[in-house]
XYZ file of C-alpha atoms in Angstrom:
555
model
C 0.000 0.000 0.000
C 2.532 2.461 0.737
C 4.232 1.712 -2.389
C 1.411 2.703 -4.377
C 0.940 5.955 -2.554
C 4.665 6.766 -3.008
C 3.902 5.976 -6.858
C 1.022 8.263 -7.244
C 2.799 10.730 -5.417
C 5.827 10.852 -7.908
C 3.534 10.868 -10.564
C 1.775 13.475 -9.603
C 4.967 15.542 -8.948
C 5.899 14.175 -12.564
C 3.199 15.076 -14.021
C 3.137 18.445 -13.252
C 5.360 20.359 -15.616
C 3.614 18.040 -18.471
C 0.277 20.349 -17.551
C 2.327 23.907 -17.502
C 1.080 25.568 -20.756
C 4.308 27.038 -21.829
C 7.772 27.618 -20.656
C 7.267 30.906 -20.371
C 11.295 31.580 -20.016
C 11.900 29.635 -23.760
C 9.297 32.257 -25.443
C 9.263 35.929 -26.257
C 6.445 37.709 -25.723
C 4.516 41.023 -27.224
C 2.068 42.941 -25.284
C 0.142 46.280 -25.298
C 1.669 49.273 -24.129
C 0.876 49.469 -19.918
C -0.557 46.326 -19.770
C 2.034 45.102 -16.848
C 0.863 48.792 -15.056
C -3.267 47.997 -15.126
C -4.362 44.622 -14.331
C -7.695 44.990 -16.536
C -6.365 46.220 -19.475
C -7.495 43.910 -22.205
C -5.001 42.611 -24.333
C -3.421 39.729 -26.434
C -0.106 38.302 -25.089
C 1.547 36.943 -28.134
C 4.678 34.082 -27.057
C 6.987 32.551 -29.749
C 10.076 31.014 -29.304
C 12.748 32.979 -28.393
C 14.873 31.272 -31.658
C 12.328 32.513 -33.627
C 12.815 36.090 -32.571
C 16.350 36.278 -34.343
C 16.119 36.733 -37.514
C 14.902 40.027 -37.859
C 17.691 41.927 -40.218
C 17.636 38.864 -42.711
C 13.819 39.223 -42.963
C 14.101 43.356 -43.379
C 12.194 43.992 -40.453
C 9.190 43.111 -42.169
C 6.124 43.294 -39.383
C 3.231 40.763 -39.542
C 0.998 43.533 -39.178
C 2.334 45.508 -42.417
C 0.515 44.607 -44.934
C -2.829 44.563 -42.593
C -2.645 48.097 -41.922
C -3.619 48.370 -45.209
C -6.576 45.983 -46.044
C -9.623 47.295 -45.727
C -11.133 44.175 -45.136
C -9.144 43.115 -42.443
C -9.892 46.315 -41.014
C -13.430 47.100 -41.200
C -14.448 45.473 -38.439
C -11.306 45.087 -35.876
C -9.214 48.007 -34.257
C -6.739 50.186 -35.849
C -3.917 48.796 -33.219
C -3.684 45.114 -33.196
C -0.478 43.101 -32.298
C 1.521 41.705 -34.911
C 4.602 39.622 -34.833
C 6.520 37.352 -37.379
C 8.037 34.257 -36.396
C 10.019 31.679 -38.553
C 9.160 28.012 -37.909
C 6.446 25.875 -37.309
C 6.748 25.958 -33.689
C 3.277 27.022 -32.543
C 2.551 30.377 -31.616
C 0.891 31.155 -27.961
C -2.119 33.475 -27.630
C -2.839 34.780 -23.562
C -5.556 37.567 -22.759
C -4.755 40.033 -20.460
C -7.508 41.042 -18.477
C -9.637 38.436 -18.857
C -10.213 35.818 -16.327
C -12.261 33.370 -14.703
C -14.310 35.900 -13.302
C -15.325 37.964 -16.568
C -14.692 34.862 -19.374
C -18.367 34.814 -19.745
C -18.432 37.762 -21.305
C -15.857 37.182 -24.202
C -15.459 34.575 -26.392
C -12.571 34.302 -29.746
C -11.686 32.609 -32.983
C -9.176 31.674 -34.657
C -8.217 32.068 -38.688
C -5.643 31.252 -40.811
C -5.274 33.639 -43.737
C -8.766 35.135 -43.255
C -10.442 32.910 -45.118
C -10.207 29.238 -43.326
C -11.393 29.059 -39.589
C -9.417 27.274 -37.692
C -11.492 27.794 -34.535
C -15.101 29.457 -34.914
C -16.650 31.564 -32.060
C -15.563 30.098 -29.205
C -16.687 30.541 -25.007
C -13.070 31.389 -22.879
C -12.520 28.246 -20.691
C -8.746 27.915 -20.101
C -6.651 30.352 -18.092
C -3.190 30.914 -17.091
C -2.108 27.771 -14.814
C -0.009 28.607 -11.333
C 3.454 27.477 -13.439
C 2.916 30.162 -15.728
C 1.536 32.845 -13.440
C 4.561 32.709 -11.305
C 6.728 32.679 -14.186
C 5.545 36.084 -16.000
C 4.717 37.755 -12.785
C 0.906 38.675 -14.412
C -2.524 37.992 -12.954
C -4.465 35.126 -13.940
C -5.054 35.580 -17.611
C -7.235 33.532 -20.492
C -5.025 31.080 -22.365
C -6.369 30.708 -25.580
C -3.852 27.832 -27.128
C -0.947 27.181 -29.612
C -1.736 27.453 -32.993
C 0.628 26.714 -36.462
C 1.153 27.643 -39.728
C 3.254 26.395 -42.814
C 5.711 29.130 -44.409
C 4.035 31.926 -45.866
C 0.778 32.223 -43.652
C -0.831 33.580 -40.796
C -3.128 33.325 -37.570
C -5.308 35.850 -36.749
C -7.284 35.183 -33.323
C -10.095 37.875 -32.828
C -11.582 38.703 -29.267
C -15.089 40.071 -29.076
C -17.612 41.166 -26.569
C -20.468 38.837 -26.592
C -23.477 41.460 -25.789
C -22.122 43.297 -28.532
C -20.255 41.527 -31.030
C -17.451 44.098 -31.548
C -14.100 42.769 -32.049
C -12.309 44.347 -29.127
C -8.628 42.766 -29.730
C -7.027 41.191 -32.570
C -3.110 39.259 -32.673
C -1.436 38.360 -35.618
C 1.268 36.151 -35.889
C 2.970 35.444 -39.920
C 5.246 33.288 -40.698
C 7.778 34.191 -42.730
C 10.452 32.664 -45.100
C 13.829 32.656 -44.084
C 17.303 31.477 -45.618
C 20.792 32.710 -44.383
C 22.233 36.084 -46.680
C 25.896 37.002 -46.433
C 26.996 40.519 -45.290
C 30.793 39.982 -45.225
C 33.774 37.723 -45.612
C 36.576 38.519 -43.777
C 40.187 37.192 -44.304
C 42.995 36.653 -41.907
C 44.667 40.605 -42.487
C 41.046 41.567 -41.717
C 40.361 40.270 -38.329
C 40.640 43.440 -36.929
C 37.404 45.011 -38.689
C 35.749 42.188 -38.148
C 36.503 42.166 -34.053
C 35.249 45.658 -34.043
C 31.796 44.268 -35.553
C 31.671 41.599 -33.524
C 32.307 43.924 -29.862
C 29.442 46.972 -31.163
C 28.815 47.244 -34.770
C 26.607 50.026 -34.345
C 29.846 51.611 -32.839
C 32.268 51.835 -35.178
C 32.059 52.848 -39.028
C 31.952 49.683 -41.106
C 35.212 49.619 -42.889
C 35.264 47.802 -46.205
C 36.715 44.963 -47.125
C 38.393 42.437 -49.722
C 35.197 40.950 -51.063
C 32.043 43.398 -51.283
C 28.858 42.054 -52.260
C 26.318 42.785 -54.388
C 23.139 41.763 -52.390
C 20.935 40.185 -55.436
C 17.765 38.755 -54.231
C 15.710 35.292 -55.005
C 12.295 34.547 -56.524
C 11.173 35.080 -52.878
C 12.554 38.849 -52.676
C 15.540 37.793 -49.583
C 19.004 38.609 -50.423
C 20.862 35.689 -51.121
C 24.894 35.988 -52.701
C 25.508 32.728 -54.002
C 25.751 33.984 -57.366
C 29.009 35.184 -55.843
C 32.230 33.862 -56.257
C 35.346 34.549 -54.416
C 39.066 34.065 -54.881
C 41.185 34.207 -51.854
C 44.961 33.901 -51.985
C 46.545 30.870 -50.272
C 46.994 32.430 -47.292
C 44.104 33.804 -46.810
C 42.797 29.794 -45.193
C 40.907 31.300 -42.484
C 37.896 33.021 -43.316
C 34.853 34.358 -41.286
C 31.400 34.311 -43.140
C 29.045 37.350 -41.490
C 25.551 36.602 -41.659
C 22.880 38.993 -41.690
C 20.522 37.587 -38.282
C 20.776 38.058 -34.556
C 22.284 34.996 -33.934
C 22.436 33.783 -30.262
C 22.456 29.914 -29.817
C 24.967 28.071 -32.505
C 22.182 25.387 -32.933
C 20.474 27.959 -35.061
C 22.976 27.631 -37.684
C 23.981 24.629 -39.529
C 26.642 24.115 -42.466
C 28.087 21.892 -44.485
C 31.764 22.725 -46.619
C 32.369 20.878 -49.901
C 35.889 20.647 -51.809
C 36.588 20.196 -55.040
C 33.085 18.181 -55.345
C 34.015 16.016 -51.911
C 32.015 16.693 -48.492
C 34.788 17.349 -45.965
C 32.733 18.862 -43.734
C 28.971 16.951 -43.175
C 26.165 19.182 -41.528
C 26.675 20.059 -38.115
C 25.917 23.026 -35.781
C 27.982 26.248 -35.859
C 30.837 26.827 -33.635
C 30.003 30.097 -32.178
C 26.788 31.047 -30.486
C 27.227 33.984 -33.048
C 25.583 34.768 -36.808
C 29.070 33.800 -38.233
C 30.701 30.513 -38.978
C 34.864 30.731 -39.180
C 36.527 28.398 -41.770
C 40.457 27.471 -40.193
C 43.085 25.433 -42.213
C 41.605 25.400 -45.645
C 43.490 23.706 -48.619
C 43.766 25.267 -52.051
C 40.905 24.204 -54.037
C 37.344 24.718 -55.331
C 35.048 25.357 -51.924
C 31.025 25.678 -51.578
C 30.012 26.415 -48.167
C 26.160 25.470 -47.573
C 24.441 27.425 -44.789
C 20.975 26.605 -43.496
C 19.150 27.866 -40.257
C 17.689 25.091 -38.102
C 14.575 27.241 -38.299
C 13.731 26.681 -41.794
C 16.255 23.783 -42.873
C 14.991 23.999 -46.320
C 16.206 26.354 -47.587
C 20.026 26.118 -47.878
C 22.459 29.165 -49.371
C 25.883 27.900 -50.823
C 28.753 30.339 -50.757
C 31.673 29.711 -53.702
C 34.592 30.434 -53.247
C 38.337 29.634 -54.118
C 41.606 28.834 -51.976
C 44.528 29.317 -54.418
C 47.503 27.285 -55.033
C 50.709 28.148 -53.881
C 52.815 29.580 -56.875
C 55.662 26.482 -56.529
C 52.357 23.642 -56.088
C 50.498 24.715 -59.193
C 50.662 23.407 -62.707
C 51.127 27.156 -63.469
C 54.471 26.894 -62.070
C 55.385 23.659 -63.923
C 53.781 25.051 -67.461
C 56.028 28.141 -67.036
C 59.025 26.381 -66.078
C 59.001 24.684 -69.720
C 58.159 27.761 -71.594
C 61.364 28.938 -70.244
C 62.879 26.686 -71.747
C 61.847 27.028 -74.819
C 61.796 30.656 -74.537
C 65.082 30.682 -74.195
C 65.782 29.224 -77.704
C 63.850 31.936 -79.411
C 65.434 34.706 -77.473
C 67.892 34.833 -80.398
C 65.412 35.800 -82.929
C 63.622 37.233 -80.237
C 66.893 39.322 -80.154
C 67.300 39.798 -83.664
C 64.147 41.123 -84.149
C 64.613 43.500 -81.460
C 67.652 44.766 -82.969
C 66.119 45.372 -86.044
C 62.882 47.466 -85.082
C 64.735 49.445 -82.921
C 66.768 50.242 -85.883
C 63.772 51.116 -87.536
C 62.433 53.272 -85.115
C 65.868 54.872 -84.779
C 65.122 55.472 -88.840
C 62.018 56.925 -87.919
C 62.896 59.275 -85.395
C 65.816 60.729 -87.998
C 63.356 61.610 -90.345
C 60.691 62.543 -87.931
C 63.623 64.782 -86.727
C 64.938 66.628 -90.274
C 61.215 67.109 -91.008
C 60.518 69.270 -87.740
C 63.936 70.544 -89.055
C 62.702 71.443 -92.284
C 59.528 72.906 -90.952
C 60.968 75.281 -88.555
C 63.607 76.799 -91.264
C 59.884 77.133 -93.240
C 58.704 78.989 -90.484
C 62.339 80.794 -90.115
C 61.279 82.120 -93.523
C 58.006 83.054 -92.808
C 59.044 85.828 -90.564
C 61.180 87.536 -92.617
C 58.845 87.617 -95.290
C 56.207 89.186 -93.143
C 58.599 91.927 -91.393
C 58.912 92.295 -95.218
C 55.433 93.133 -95.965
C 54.610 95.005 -92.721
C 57.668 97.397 -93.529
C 56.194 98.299 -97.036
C 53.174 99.321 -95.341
C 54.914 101.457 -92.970
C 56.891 102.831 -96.030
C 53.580 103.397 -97.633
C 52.050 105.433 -94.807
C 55.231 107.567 -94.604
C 55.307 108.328 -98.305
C 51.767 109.305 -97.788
C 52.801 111.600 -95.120
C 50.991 109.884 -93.049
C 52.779 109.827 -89.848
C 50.234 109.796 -87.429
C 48.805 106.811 -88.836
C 52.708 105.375 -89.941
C 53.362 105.431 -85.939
C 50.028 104.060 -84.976
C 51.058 101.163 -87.631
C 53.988 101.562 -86.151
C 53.034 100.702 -82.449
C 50.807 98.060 -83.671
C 53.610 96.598 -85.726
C 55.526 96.316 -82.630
C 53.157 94.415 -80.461
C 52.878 91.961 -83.177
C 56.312 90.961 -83.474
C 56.669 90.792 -79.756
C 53.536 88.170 -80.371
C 55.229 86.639 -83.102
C 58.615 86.348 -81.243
C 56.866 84.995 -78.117
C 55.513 82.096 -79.759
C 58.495 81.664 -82.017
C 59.956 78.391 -80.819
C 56.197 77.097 -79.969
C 55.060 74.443 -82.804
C 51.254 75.128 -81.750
C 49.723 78.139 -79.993
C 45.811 78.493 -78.404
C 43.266 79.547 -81.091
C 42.325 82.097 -78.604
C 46.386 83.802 -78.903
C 46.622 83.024 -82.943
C 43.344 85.207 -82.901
C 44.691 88.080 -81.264
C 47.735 88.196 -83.910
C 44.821 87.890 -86.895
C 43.151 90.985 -84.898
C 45.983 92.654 -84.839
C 47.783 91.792 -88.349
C 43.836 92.825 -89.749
C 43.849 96.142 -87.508
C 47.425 96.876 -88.942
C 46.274 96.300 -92.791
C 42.954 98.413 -92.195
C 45.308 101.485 -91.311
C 46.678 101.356 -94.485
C 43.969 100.413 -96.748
C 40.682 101.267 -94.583
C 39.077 97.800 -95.766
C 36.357 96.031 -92.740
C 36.983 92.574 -91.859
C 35.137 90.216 -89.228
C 36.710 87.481 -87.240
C 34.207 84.999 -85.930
C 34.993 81.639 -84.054
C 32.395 79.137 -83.251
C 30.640 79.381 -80.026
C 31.203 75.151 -79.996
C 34.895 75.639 -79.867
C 37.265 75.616 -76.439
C 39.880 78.595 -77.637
C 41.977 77.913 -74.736
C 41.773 74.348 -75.433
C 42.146 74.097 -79.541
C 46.011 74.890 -80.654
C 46.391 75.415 -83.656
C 50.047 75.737 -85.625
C 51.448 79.106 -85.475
C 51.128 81.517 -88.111
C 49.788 79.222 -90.773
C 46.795 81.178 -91.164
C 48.133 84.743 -91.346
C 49.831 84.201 -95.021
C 46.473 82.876 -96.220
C 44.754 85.985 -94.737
C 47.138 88.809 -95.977
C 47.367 87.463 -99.793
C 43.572 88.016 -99.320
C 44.150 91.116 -98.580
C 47.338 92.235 -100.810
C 45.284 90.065 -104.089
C 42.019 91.151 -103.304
C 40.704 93.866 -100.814
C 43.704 96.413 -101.209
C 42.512 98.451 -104.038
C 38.843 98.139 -103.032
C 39.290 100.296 -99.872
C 36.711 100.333 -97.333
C 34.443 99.115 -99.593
C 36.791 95.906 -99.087
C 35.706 93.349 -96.311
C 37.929 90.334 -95.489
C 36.036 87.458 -93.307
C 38.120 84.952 -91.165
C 35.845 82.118 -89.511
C 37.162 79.166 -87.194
C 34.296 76.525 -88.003
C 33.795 73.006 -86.547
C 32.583 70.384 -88.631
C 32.427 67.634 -86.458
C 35.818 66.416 -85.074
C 37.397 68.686 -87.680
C 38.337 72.280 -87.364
C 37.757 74.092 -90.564
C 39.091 77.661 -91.535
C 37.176 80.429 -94.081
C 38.877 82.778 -95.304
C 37.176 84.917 -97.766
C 37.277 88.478 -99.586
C 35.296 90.248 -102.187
C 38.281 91.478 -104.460
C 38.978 90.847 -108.226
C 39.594 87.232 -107.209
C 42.333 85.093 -106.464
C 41.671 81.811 -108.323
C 43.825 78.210 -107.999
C 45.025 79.236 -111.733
C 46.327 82.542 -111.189
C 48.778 84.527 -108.646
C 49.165 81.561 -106.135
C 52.967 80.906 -106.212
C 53.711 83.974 -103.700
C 56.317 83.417 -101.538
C 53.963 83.309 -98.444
C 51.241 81.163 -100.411
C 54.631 78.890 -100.998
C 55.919 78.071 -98.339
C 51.971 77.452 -96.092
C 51.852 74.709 -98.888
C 55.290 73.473 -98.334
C 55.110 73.772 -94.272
C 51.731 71.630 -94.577
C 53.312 69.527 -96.421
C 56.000 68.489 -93.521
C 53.227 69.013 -91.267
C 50.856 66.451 -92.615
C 54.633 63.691 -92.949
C 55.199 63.914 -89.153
C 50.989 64.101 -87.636
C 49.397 61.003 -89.085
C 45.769 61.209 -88.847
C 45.563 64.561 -88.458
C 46.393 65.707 -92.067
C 46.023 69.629 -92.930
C 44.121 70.350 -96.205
C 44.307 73.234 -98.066
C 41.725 74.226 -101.184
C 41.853 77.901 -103.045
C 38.131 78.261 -104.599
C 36.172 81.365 -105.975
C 34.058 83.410 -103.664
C 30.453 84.201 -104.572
C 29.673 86.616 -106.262
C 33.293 88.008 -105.709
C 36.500 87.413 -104.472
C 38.320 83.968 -103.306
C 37.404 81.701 -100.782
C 40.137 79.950 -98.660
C 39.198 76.684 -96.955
C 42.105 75.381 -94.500
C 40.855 71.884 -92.894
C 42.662 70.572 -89.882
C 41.201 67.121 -89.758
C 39.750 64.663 -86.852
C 41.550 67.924 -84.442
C 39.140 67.348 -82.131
C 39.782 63.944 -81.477
């Protein structure tokens, strides 16, 4: 007899937990706002399990109650403020009233819905409560217990409290859950420990520094970021490497992996090594890696991580490929050498004649001078025979400020359009003294004239046989127009006058007309692609037209 007693006794004492509702330590739990502070305040108590609660940053923070606020359906007959929370297994979800007990059950009853649309449980009287185990574990007054409830992946429970004399919906908890898969953040090699130690002691501390590998975040058919489409190369000493997962990670049996080489499992699922959301690789061997991550949550759905430890240079087939082209290289270095010899001969041939042709060109342009101080002393001698001397020393004075210009850029192959301008201006201004002729100078608003160079003093000789062959007798009934065009990438120069003419067939072997063809001449031998063109055409109705093209000079 006292056997039995002592049985029933233990089993009783065994039996006890078995009854408890919930762990209520295991679970974490949402609740209205001052529901601890006032006893009757009438509210759901939502309880998941705390592993559920963890992966928050890899599910975007996305609220069961989102997408609710929103549907005016949901929301035509239930509260604005309802509870919401997201969870990430099939563990069930547990639903507690606050404020309701055995003394005022009678006057509420609940249901329960999945999705909306299917009831799970219909309109239902109150007639569990809160047992002593949980009680003393929360610290709360008695409150209704309305059960567990589950889900698959992708749905929800909505449980609805209403007043019976009523029938309004008073309180409403929703619980979703929610797809989850792991999503890298970072990889970290060995030289990079540091950065990741200050993420791991207070990331929201410390600016994230960057590191070797940053990802690109894609997402799958479900909308979570996933970067297996990733694959990394580390060098072969960079064998220890920390994969950073985006989740609040607190108990390593939420995370499970798996590491495959070269197509062999050396590593079979197990739990992480660190209560932490990162898993640390040590020791790898060169080769072709995929590291499979799952969370015990949701084992389904796995994300694989490539990645590559290389070779040591002395291990690698590399090293034993180049070893015999060295070989073998060093039986052609001969004609390699040979060869060598030769085009550097060439280029030394090259450079000679690139060399007497700048050579040629600036005794060209040594020429040119002359045979405008020439010119521009004639006109001087004009004015003074004249008796002009007023306007002989204003030539004078202008004279001089162009041959400063034109000494100044003397040993300079190109000069600014915006500079060979100002000599045009003032070669134009010195001409007009003597003959009173009008001229124009315009220059494309879609030209740079700080930027655009053009050779120096290749333009004036065109411009002042228009003006010696064609505008000189007219007087100021004369007019010479210069305009800087671009036609494309080419720069293209007008110069035009409304004289007697000045056709290809007739006065165009001038000294200065001779040597601008011979200069672009050497010009066009040393810039290849850039060629110079030069055309002498009648003007309409009068006069001759000068086109200068300085092709593809914008290039």
């Amino acid at each position: 007899m006292k056997k039995i007693l002592l049985l029933l006794l233990s089993t009783i004492i065994l039996a006890k937990p078995a009854f408890s509702q919930i762990d209520w330590g295991k679970y974490s739990q949402s609740y209205p706002n001052g529901a601890q502070e006032n006893p009757s305040q009438i509210g759901f108590y939502t309880a998941i399990i705390k592993e559920n609660d963890s992966f928050w940053p890899t599910n975007n923070g996305v609220m069961a109650d989102l997408a609710l606020k929103n549907d005016t359906s949901f929301q035509r007959y239930r509260p604005k403020d309802f509870s919401g929370l997201t969870t990430f297994d099939t563990a069930k979800a547990q639903f507690f009233l606050h404020g309701v007990n055995k003394s005022n059950a009678a006057d509420y009853e609940y249901r329960v819905l999945e999705n909306q649309n299917k009831t799970m449980v219909p309109w239902s009287a109150i007639t569990r409560f809160t047992d002593a185990t949980v009680i003393k574990a929360s610290g709360l007054p008695q409150m209704a217990y309305l059960g567990g409830y589950k889900t698959t992946i992708g749905n929800k429970i909505i449980v609805d409290i209403r007043k019976k004399q009523t029938g309004k919906i008073i309180a409403t908890s929703v619980v979703a859950w929610q797809y989850i898969r792991p999503a890298l953040v970072d990889v970290y090699t060995p030289d990079e420990l540091n950065i990741f130690l200050k993420r791991l002691n207070g990331a929201w501390r410390v600016a994230k520094e960057k590191t070797k590998w940053q990802l690109q975040n894609p997402t799958d058919v479900f909308g979570m970021p996933v970067n297996s489409a990733q694959k990394f190369t580390a060098e072969p000493t960079d064998n220890n490497l920390v994969f950073y997962f985006d989740a609040n990670i607190y108990n390593k049996a939420q995370i499970e992996y798996q590491l495959i080489r070269n197509d062999d499992v050396v590593i079979p699922w197990k739990t992480n090594d660190f209560d932490n959301c990162f898993v640390w690789l040590k020791n790898l061997e060169p080769g072709d890696y995929g590291l499979e991550v799952r969370y015990t949550a949701q084992r389904q759905h796995v994300s694989t991580y490539a990645f590559v430890i290389g070779t040591p240079w002395y291990e690698s087939n590399l090293f034993r490929i180049i070893a015999g082209i060295l070989a073998a290289a060093s039986l052609g270095f001969v004609g390699f050498f040979i060869v060598n010899i030769q085009q550097r001969q060439k280029a030394r041939e090259e450079f000679a004649k690139k060399t007497k042709l700048q050579l040629e060109l600036k005794a060209i342009y040594a020429q040119l001078n002359p045979h405008f101080v020439f010119n521009a002393l004639s006109s001087i001698q004009g004015l003074i025979n004249r008796q002009d001397v007023k306007g002989a020393n204003n030539y004078l004075s202008d004279f001089a400020k162009l041959m400063r210009e034109t000494l100044n850029n003397s040993n300079k192959e190109q000069i600014p359009l915006k500079q060979e301008a100002e000599i045009l201006e003032t070669y134009l201004k010195l001409e007009q003294l003597r003959f009173g002729f009008r001229y124009e100078i315009n220059i494309d608003s879609r030209i740079n004239v700080y930027e655009t160079e053009l050779p120096s003093l290749l333009v004036q000789p065109l411009i002042e046989n228009a003006v010696k062959h064609g505008v000189s007798s007219l007087q100021e009934k004369g007019l010479v127009i210069v305009a800087f065009l671009r036609d494309e990438n080419n720069l293209v120069v007008y110069i035009a006058d409304n004289g007697s003419g000045f056709p290809a067939n007739k006065n165009t072997n001038g000294f200065g007309l001779k040597l601008t063809r011979d200069r672009i001449k050497l010009l066009n031998e040393i810039s290849t692609g850039q060629e110079i063109g030069l055309e002498i055409m009648e003007n309409s109705p009068s006069g001759t037209k000068i086109e200068l093209t300085f092709n593809n000079w914008f290039l």
